[in-house]
Short mmCIF file of C-alpha atoms and ligand atoms in Angstrom, two decimals:
data_model
loop_
_atom_site.label_atom_id
_atom_site.label_comp_id
_atom_site.label_asym_id
_atom_site.label_seq_id
_atom_site.Cartn_x
_atom_site.Cartn_y
_atom_site.Cartn_z
CA MET A 458 0.00 0.00 0.00
CA GLU A 459 1.34 3.41 -0.96
CA GLN A 460 1.54 5.70 2.04
CA GLY A 461 -0.15 9.08 2.05
CA GLY A 462 -3.04 8.03 -0.17
CA LYS A 463 -6.57 9.29 0.17
CA ALA A 464 -8.30 8.44 3.45
CA ALA A 465 -11.32 6.24 2.84
CA LEU A 466 -14.16 4.98 4.97
CA GLY A 467 -15.95 1.80 4.08
CA TRP A 468 -17.61 -1.29 5.47
CA ALA A 469 -15.70 -4.56 5.63
CA ALA A 470 -16.17 -8.19 6.59
CA ARG A 471 -13.41 -9.44 8.90
CA ASP A 472 -14.08 -13.18 8.87
CA ALA A 473 -16.29 -15.89 7.37
CA SER A 474 -19.30 -14.78 9.40
CA GLY A 475 -19.53 -12.17 6.65
CA HIS A 476 -20.62 -9.56 9.17
CA LEU A 477 -19.86 -6.08 7.82
CA SER A 478 -18.84 -3.11 9.98
CA PRO A 479 -17.15 0.28 9.53
CA TYR A 480 -13.54 0.19 8.36
CA SER A 481 -11.06 3.04 7.82
CA PHE A 482 -8.30 2.58 5.27
CA SER A 483 -6.12 4.42 2.79
CA ARG A 484 -6.65 4.47 -0.98
CA ARG A 485 -3.64 4.67 -3.29
CA VAL A 486 -2.04 7.96 -4.30
CA LEU A 487 -3.59 9.27 -7.54
CA ARG A 488 -1.68 7.83 -10.50
CA ASP A 489 -1.21 9.47 -13.90
CA GLY A 490 -4.12 7.72 -15.57
CA ASP A 491 -6.40 7.49 -12.52
CA VAL A 492 -9.76 8.99 -11.83
CA THR A 493 -10.91 9.58 -8.27
CA ILE A 494 -14.58 8.65 -7.89
CA LYS A 495 -16.93 9.66 -5.10
CA VAL A 496 -19.15 6.59 -4.77
CA LEU A 497 -22.86 7.42 -4.93
CA PHE A 498 -24.49 3.97 -5.12
CA CYS A 499 -23.25 0.39 -5.06
CA GLY A 500 -25.34 -2.69 -5.84
CA ILE A 501 -25.13 -5.90 -3.81
CA CYS A 502 -24.30 -8.83 -6.09
CA HIS A 503 -24.64 -12.41 -4.88
CA ALA A 504 -20.90 -12.74 -5.60
CA ASP A 505 -20.28 -10.26 -2.74
CA LEU A 506 -22.14 -12.64 -0.45
CA HIS A 507 -20.16 -15.67 -1.69
CA VAL A 508 -16.90 -13.80 -1.05
CA ILE A 509 -17.56 -12.25 2.37
CA LYS A 510 -18.66 -15.66 3.72
CA ASN A 511 -15.57 -17.23 2.12
CA GLU A 512 -17.76 -19.69 0.20
CA TRP A 513 -15.28 -19.57 -2.70
CA HIS A 514 -12.34 -20.05 -0.28
CA ASN A 515 -10.57 -16.94 -1.57
CA ALA A 516 -11.45 -14.20 0.92
CA MET A 517 -8.57 -11.94 1.96
CA TYR A 518 -9.97 -10.19 5.02
CA PRO A 519 -10.78 -7.48 5.69
CA VAL A 520 -12.99 -7.59 2.57
CA VAL A 521 -14.66 -4.35 1.44
CA PRO A 522 -17.21 -5.70 -1.07
CA GLY A 523 -19.02 -3.96 -3.91
CA HIS A 524 -18.47 -4.00 -7.67
CA GLU A 525 -21.62 -2.38 -9.03
CA ILE A 526 -20.46 1.18 -8.53
CA VAL A 527 -21.93 4.42 -9.84
CA GLY A 528 -20.23 7.60 -8.76
CA VAL A 529 -19.06 11.03 -9.77
CA VAL A 530 -15.53 11.96 -10.81
CA THR A 531 -13.93 14.38 -8.34
CA ASP A 532 -10.32 14.42 -9.53
CA ILE A 533 -8.23 13.16 -12.46
CA GLY A 534 -4.58 12.30 -13.03
CA PRO A 535 -2.50 14.40 -15.48
CA SER A 536 -2.84 11.97 -18.41
CA VAL A 537 -6.59 11.35 -18.12
CA THR A 538 -8.42 12.25 -21.32
CA LYS A 539 -11.64 10.24 -21.12
CA PHE A 540 -13.22 11.82 -18.04
CA LYS A 541 -13.40 15.12 -16.20
CA ALA A 542 -14.57 16.18 -12.76
CA GLY A 543 -18.36 16.03 -12.48
CA ASP A 544 -18.84 13.10 -14.89
CA THR A 545 -21.15 10.28 -13.79
CA VAL A 546 -19.23 7.04 -14.18
CA GLY A 547 -19.39 3.35 -13.37
CA VAL A 548 -16.97 0.66 -12.22
CA GLY A 549 -17.80 -3.02 -12.46
CA TYR A 550 -16.29 -6.33 -11.44
CA TYR A 551 -12.66 -5.49 -12.20
CA VAL A 552 -10.28 -2.53 -12.07
CA ASP A 553 -7.30 -3.83 -14.02
CA SER A 554 -6.04 -6.65 -16.24
CA CYS A 555 -2.73 -7.48 -17.95
CA ARG A 556 -3.52 -5.22 -20.94
CA SER A 557 -1.47 -7.41 -23.32
CA CYS A 558 -2.93 -10.93 -23.61
CA ASP A 559 -5.21 -11.94 -26.51
CA SER A 560 -8.31 -11.31 -24.40
CA CYS A 561 -7.19 -7.83 -23.33
CA SER A 562 -6.11 -6.97 -26.90
CA ASN A 563 -9.47 -7.97 -28.33
CA GLY A 564 -11.78 -6.21 -25.90
CA TYR A 565 -12.48 -9.28 -23.76
CA GLU A 566 -10.67 -8.04 -20.66
CA SER A 567 -12.96 -10.02 -18.38
CA TYR A 568 -11.37 -13.25 -19.69
CA CYS A 569 -7.85 -12.11 -18.79
CA PRO A 570 -6.04 -14.64 -16.57
CA LYS A 571 -4.56 -11.70 -14.65
CA LEU A 572 -7.84 -9.90 -14.03
CA VAL A 573 -7.82 -7.70 -10.91
CA PRO A 574 -11.25 -7.76 -9.26
CA THR A 575 -12.54 -4.49 -7.82
CA SER A 576 -12.86 -6.11 -4.41
CA ASN A 577 -10.75 -8.86 -2.85
CA GLY A 578 -8.25 -8.78 -5.74
CA VAL A 579 -4.50 -8.17 -5.72
CA ASP A 580 -3.33 -4.87 -7.19
CA SER A 581 -0.50 -6.00 -9.49
CA SER A 582 1.52 -2.82 -9.05
CA ASP A 583 1.83 -2.77 -5.26
CA GLY A 584 0.44 -6.11 -4.04
CA SER A 585 -2.30 -4.49 -1.97
CA ILE A 586 -5.76 -6.06 -1.69
CA THR A 587 -8.37 -4.16 -3.67
CA LYS A 588 -11.28 -2.65 -1.76
CA GLY A 589 -14.66 -2.28 -3.40
CA GLY A 590 -17.55 0.11 -3.61
CA PHE A 591 -18.88 -0.19 -0.07
CA SER A 592 -16.75 2.88 0.61
CA ASP A 593 -16.92 6.60 0.06
CA VAL A 594 -14.17 6.91 -2.56
CA ILE A 595 -12.31 4.74 -5.08
CA LEU A 596 -9.40 5.39 -7.46
CA VAL A 597 -9.43 3.51 -10.77
CA SER A 598 -7.45 3.72 -14.00
CA GLN A 599 -9.54 5.51 -16.65
CA ASP A 600 -9.21 2.41 -18.87
CA TYR A 601 -11.48 0.45 -16.50
CA VAL A 602 -14.10 3.15 -15.96
CA VAL A 603 -17.25 3.55 -18.06
CA ARG A 604 -19.60 6.44 -18.66
CA VAL A 605 -23.12 6.18 -17.24
CA PRO A 606 -25.77 7.81 -19.46
CA GLU A 607 -27.32 10.84 -17.75
CA SER A 608 -30.79 9.55 -18.66
CA LEU A 609 -30.46 6.61 -16.23
CA SER A 610 -31.05 7.17 -12.52
CA PRO A 611 -27.76 6.33 -10.78
CA ASP A 612 -29.26 4.00 -8.13
CA ARG A 613 -31.11 1.90 -10.70
CA ALA A 614 -28.12 1.96 -13.05
CA ALA A 615 -25.63 0.59 -10.50
CA PRO A 616 -26.62 -3.11 -11.00
CA LEU A 617 -25.94 -2.76 -14.73
CA LEU A 618 -22.22 -2.69 -13.91
CA CYS A 619 -22.23 -6.39 -13.01
CA ALA A 620 -25.67 -8.01 -13.36
CA GLY A 621 -26.36 -6.08 -16.57
CA ILE A 622 -23.10 -6.74 -18.41
CA THR A 623 -23.00 -10.37 -17.25
CA VAL A 624 -26.22 -11.14 -19.13
CA PHE A 625 -25.75 -8.67 -22.02
CA SER A 626 -22.33 -9.96 -23.08
CA PRO A 627 -23.27 -13.63 -23.71
CA MET A 628 -26.55 -12.59 -25.36
CA VAL A 629 -24.52 -10.76 -28.00
CA ARG A 630 -21.55 -13.15 -28.16
CA PHE A 631 -23.68 -16.24 -28.70
CA GLY A 632 -25.89 -14.47 -31.24
CA LEU A 633 -29.00 -14.86 -29.13
CA ASN A 634 -29.86 -11.14 -29.35
CA ALA A 635 -32.15 -11.47 -32.34
CA PRO A 636 -35.92 -11.22 -32.63
CA GLY A 637 -37.56 -14.63 -32.58
CA LYS A 638 -34.81 -16.35 -30.58
CA HIS A 639 -36.13 -18.06 -27.47
CA LEU A 640 -34.16 -17.53 -24.23
CA GLY A 641 -34.73 -19.39 -20.98
CA VAL A 642 -33.65 -17.52 -17.85
CA VAL A 643 -33.07 -19.75 -14.83
CA GLY A 644 -33.33 -17.93 -11.50
CA LEU A 645 -35.17 -14.62 -11.31
CA GLY A 646 -32.77 -12.64 -9.15
CA GLY A 647 -30.38 -9.77 -9.88
CA LEU A 648 -28.88 -11.31 -13.03
CA GLY A 649 -32.08 -13.04 -14.07
CA HIS A 650 -34.32 -9.99 -14.07
CA MET A 651 -31.75 -8.05 -16.13
CA ALA A 652 -31.67 -10.95 -18.62
CA VAL A 653 -35.43 -10.63 -19.02
CA LYS A 654 -35.19 -6.89 -19.63
CA PHE A 655 -32.31 -7.04 -22.14
CA GLY A 656 -33.82 -10.10 -23.84
CA LYS A 657 -37.12 -8.32 -24.41
CA ALA A 658 -35.31 -5.17 -25.63
CA PHE A 659 -33.58 -7.35 -28.26
CA GLY A 660 -36.97 -8.73 -29.34
CA MET A 661 -36.39 -12.22 -28.00
CA LYS A 662 -39.00 -14.54 -26.56
CA VAL A 663 -38.09 -14.91 -22.88
CA THR A 664 -39.19 -17.69 -20.54
CA VAL A 665 -38.38 -17.48 -16.85
CA ILE A 666 -37.58 -20.81 -15.15
CA SER A 667 -37.94 -20.33 -11.41
CA THR A 668 -38.28 -22.10 -8.08
CA SER A 669 -40.54 -19.29 -6.83
CA PRO A 670 -44.13 -19.53 -8.09
CA GLY A 671 -44.79 -16.20 -6.31
CA LYS A 672 -42.64 -14.39 -8.91
CA ARG A 673 -44.89 -15.43 -11.84
CA GLU A 674 -47.11 -12.36 -11.95
CA GLU A 675 -44.25 -9.88 -11.69
CA ALA A 676 -42.19 -11.76 -14.27
CA LEU A 677 -44.99 -11.68 -16.81
CA GLU A 678 -46.63 -8.36 -16.07
CA ARG A 679 -43.93 -6.07 -14.72
CA LEU A 680 -40.76 -7.45 -16.30
CA GLY A 681 -42.41 -8.43 -19.58
CA ALA A 682 -41.43 -12.11 -19.79
CA ASP A 683 -43.46 -14.20 -22.25
CA ALA A 684 -43.75 -17.34 -20.14
CA PHE A 685 -42.98 -18.64 -16.66
CA LEU A 686 -42.05 -22.21 -15.72
CA VAL A 687 -41.77 -23.61 -12.23
CA SER A 688 -38.60 -25.69 -12.44
CA ARG A 689 -39.76 -28.08 -9.71
CA ASP A 690 -42.91 -28.98 -11.70
CA PRO A 691 -41.94 -31.84 -14.07
CA GLU A 692 -45.13 -31.47 -16.13
CA GLN A 693 -44.44 -27.81 -16.93
CA MET A 694 -40.82 -28.62 -17.75
CA LYS A 695 -41.82 -31.52 -20.02
CA ALA A 696 -44.26 -29.37 -21.95
CA ALA A 697 -41.45 -26.90 -22.76
CA ALA A 698 -38.89 -29.54 -23.86
CA SER A 699 -36.74 -28.72 -26.95
CA THR A 700 -38.11 -25.18 -27.37
CA MET A 701 -35.23 -22.88 -26.40
CA ASP A 702 -32.27 -21.55 -28.41
CA GLY A 703 -30.39 -20.52 -25.30
CA ILE A 704 -30.55 -20.82 -21.53
CA PHE A 705 -28.85 -18.55 -19.01
CA ASP A 706 -28.41 -20.33 -15.69
CA THR A 707 -28.03 -17.63 -13.01
CA VAL A 708 -28.65 -19.85 -9.98
CA SER A 709 -26.37 -19.22 -7.00
CA ALA A 710 -26.98 -22.57 -5.23
CA GLU A 711 -26.83 -26.29 -5.93
CA HIS A 712 -29.52 -27.36 -8.43
CA PRO A 713 -30.09 -30.00 -11.11
CA VAL A 714 -28.86 -29.03 -14.60
CA ALA A 715 -30.03 -32.05 -16.63
CA PRO A 716 -33.74 -30.99 -16.66
CA LEU A 717 -32.64 -27.56 -17.95
CA LEU A 718 -30.67 -29.07 -20.84
CA GLU A 719 -33.87 -30.87 -21.89
CA LEU A 720 -35.42 -27.47 -22.62
CA LEU A 721 -32.83 -26.66 -25.32
CA LYS A 722 -33.45 -27.23 -29.00
CA PRO A 723 -30.85 -29.38 -30.80
CA MET A 724 -27.52 -27.49 -30.83
CA GLY A 725 -28.92 -25.09 -28.24
CA GLN A 726 -26.57 -23.09 -26.02
CA MET A 727 -26.54 -23.31 -22.24
CA VAL A 728 -24.60 -20.49 -20.55
CA ILE A 729 -23.58 -20.93 -16.93
CA LEU A 730 -23.51 -17.57 -15.16
CA GLY A 731 -24.17 -18.52 -11.54
CA VAL A 732 -21.26 -19.80 -9.47
CA PRO A 733 -22.60 -22.25 -6.87
CA VAL A 734 -20.11 -23.67 -4.42
CA LYS A 735 -20.70 -27.33 -5.30
CA PRO A 736 -19.79 -28.70 -8.76
CA LEU A 737 -22.65 -28.98 -11.24
CA GLU A 738 -23.62 -32.49 -12.25
CA VAL A 739 -23.87 -32.78 -16.03
CA PRO A 740 -24.86 -36.16 -17.49
CA ALA A 741 -22.89 -36.62 -20.74
CA PHE A 742 -26.01 -37.92 -22.48
CA SER A 743 -27.83 -34.61 -21.86
CA LEU A 744 -25.19 -32.84 -23.97
CA VAL A 745 -24.49 -35.55 -26.54
CA ALA A 746 -28.12 -36.11 -27.50
CA GLY A 747 -29.08 -33.08 -29.59
CA GLY A 748 -25.47 -31.81 -29.75
CA LYS A 749 -26.06 -29.26 -27.02
CA ARG A 750 -23.37 -26.86 -25.88
CA MET A 751 -22.45 -25.55 -22.49
CA ALA A 752 -20.25 -22.53 -21.73
CA GLY A 753 -19.48 -20.20 -18.88
CA SER A 754 -19.30 -16.44 -19.15
CA PRO A 755 -17.48 -13.94 -16.91
CA GLY A 756 -18.99 -10.46 -17.03
CA GLY A 757 -17.85 -8.59 -20.16
CA GLY A 758 -15.13 -6.38 -21.63
CA ILE A 759 -14.88 -2.64 -20.98
CA GLY A 760 -16.01 -1.81 -24.53
CA GLU A 761 -18.91 -4.26 -24.21
CA CYS A 762 -19.83 -2.69 -20.88
CA GLN A 763 -19.93 0.78 -22.43
CA ALA A 764 -22.05 -0.57 -25.31
CA MET A 765 -24.41 -2.19 -22.79
CA LEU A 766 -24.79 1.08 -20.86
CA ASP A 767 -25.42 3.05 -24.05
CA PHE A 768 -28.02 0.45 -25.12
CA ALA A 769 -29.61 0.63 -21.65
CA GLY A 770 -29.69 4.43 -21.94
CA GLU A 771 -31.41 4.27 -25.35
CA HIS A 772 -33.96 1.69 -24.20
CA GLY A 773 -34.47 3.00 -20.65
CA ILE A 774 -33.29 -0.25 -19.07
CA THR A 775 -32.44 -0.20 -15.38
CA ALA A 776 -32.69 -2.63 -12.47
CA ASP A 777 -35.63 -2.99 -10.10
CA VAL A 778 -33.98 -1.98 -6.85
CA GLU A 779 -34.49 -1.67 -3.13
CA VAL A 780 -32.24 1.19 -2.04
CA VAL A 781 -30.88 0.79 1.49
CA ALA A 782 -28.53 2.66 3.81
CA MET A 783 -25.18 1.10 4.70
CA ASP A 784 -26.32 0.30 8.24
CA TYR A 785 -28.93 -2.05 6.73
CA VAL A 786 -26.34 -4.00 4.75
CA ASN A 787 -26.08 -7.01 7.09
CA THR A 788 -29.85 -7.45 6.99
CA ALA A 789 -29.75 -7.05 3.19
CA MET A 790 -27.14 -9.83 2.96
CA GLN A 791 -29.33 -12.12 5.09
CA ARG A 792 -32.35 -11.38 2.90
CA LEU A 793 -30.32 -11.97 -0.27
CA GLU A 794 -29.23 -15.32 1.15
CA ARG A 795 -32.83 -16.41 1.65
CA ASN A 796 -33.92 -15.15 -1.79
CA ASP A 797 -35.90 -12.23 -0.39
CA VAL A 798 -35.10 -9.38 -2.78
CA ARG A 799 -36.97 -7.99 -5.79
CA TYR A 800 -34.54 -7.80 -7.51
CA ARG A 801 -31.40 -5.98 -6.36
CA PHE A 802 -30.32 -4.25 -3.19
CA VAL A 803 -28.43 -1.03 -3.85
CA VAL A 804 -26.58 0.75 -1.07
CA ASP A 805 -26.97 4.53 -0.97
CA VAL A 806 -23.31 4.99 -0.08
CA ALA A 807 -23.14 8.79 -0.35
CA GLY A 808 -26.36 9.13 1.64
CA SER A 809 -25.22 6.85 4.48
CA ASN A 810 -23.37 7.61 7.67
CA LEU A 811 -20.50 5.18 7.04
CA GLY A 812 -19.15 5.54 10.55
CA ALA A 813 -22.29 4.16 12.20
CA ALA A 814 -22.33 0.44 12.96
CA ALA A 815 -25.64 -1.45 12.99
P1 NAP B 1370 -29.59 -13.59 -6.75
O1 NAP B 1370 -30.14 -12.22 -6.94
O2 NAP B 1370 -29.55 -14.18 -5.39
O3 NAP B 1370 -30.37 -14.57 -7.76
C1 NAP B 1370 -30.17 -15.95 -7.79
C2 NAP B 1370 -31.48 -16.64 -8.11
O4 NAP B 1370 -31.26 -18.04 -8.13
C3 NAP B 1370 -32.58 -16.44 -7.07
O5 NAP B 1370 -33.30 -15.26 -7.27
C4 NAP B 1370 -33.45 -17.67 -7.27
O6 NAP B 1370 -34.36 -17.45 -8.35
C5 NAP B 1370 -32.45 -18.73 -7.74
N1 NAP B 1370 -32.15 -19.65 -6.64
C6 NAP B 1370 -31.64 -19.34 -5.42
N2 NAP B 1370 -31.47 -20.45 -4.69
C7 NAP B 1370 -31.84 -21.50 -5.47
C8 NAP B 1370 -31.87 -22.91 -5.31
N3 NAP B 1370 -31.47 -23.47 -4.15
N4 NAP B 1370 -32.30 -23.67 -6.33
C9 NAP B 1370 -32.68 -23.11 -7.49
N5 NAP B 1370 -32.71 -21.77 -7.70
C10 NAP B 1370 -32.27 -20.98 -6.71
O7 NAP B 1370 -28.07 -13.65 -7.28
P2 NAP B 1370 -27.35 -12.85 -8.48
O8 NAP B 1370 -26.69 -11.65 -7.92
O9 NAP B 1370 -28.27 -12.76 -9.63
O10 NAP B 1370 -26.15 -13.87 -8.80
C11 NAP B 1370 -26.44 -15.20 -9.20
C12 NAP B 1370 -25.18 -16.01 -9.32
O11 NAP B 1370 -24.39 -15.49 -10.40
C13 NAP B 1370 -24.26 -16.00 -8.09
O12 NAP B 1370 -23.70 -17.30 -7.93
C14 NAP B 1370 -23.18 -15.01 -8.47
O13 NAP B 1370 -21.97 -15.22 -7.81
C15 NAP B 1370 -23.06 -15.27 -9.95
N6 NAP B 1370 -22.51 -14.16 -10.75
C16 NAP B 1370 -21.73 -14.50 -11.81
C17 NAP B 1370 -21.25 -13.52 -12.64
C18 NAP B 1370 -20.45 -13.89 -13.84
O14 NAP B 1370 -19.63 -13.09 -14.30
N7 NAP B 1370 -20.67 -15.05 -14.42
C19 NAP B 1370 -21.56 -12.18 -12.37
C20 NAP B 1370 -22.37 -11.88 -11.29
C21 NAP B 1370 -22.84 -12.88 -10.48
P3 NAP B 1370 -35.87 -18.08 -8.32
O15 NAP B 1370 -36.48 -17.58 -7.05
O16 NAP B 1370 -36.47 -17.51 -9.55
O17 NAP B 1370 -35.71 -19.57 -8.38
ZN1 ZN B 1371 -21.30 -9.32 -9.49
ZN1 ZN B 1372 -4.94 -9.78 -20.21
#
């Protein structure tokens, strides 16, 4: 950690209980290409929950979570050309990458083997542990910052920085973003509800596949999905067999995958987006029969993220959010864990007293 950097106040988890409490630390000294961002809002992604509870066995405590950041630029380094003070900007899942591998060179930074996550990552230049958006200020290289369209409200835009790009990128990359294509969205949470919104904006037919029958009405009427299947109802699943061009699996917990593969047309594309702790069980026959394909997808590149935000600005796409103060964040994490959020918690960081513990 460079000494003499900007004083920051955030909330951190100290151990695998995941309990968050106020934490004072020092940000790095402004570098040539850096922008200093006053954090306005930060979404709560299920990945934050996985990390603070050390479910992925990679937590480097104290962990300051948060990678769905919308803020305002307050200062820029001497070589910054893309942003100026007062701009509304976003930061997503990562704040750096190697900048030279094939992925980085081709605009797929999120695939870089040396990706530096915004939170709980290792800053390659000084070895410090990165601290995320549950804090009042963050310094990020301009190359990993995106512009947030002024037409989008900053609280509802924050979840676009992870949930939004994570569903937008594979929609485009796998050529599913075309009218008439049929997309199945498994799990109607933060990622899932964004997949419904982007899918409908692209003119796709979208079917939600959910364990929560209580989400049916909202999925169809408010979010605009075309159909709703209860994944635990074998009759409903059977009736929809071989109808989908693509399926996005956003489930955060252990669940059966074979019944989902049945829903794909021949040569259909399953995309795994959720990262449950336990390995998925994939019967070979479910892939071999019908020549079905399975891939994972990690967020998206910086250029893709800017394209997603511009598309969201044009189409008025934002998340359905419950805005909370930082002192509610432990309760929000508990509610997220028991699937009690419609559909994203967003912390009003600038409007919170960060020094006050719950
Ligand atoms: P979320 O808001 O909690 O949504 C997950 C959804 O999964 C829930 O709303 C629920 O939908 C379903 N679900 C939960 N428990 C289930 C169970 N036991 N069986 C079946 N379905 C269950 O989480 P999120 O923020 O969208 O994140 C989802 C996952 O994606 C997490 O694992 C996260 O780490 C991962 N993620 C990956 C990337 C990436 O780059 N690939 C980016 C962000 C997040 P229903 O009520 O409709 O069943
Ligand atoms: Zn995320
Ligand atoms: Zn790279």
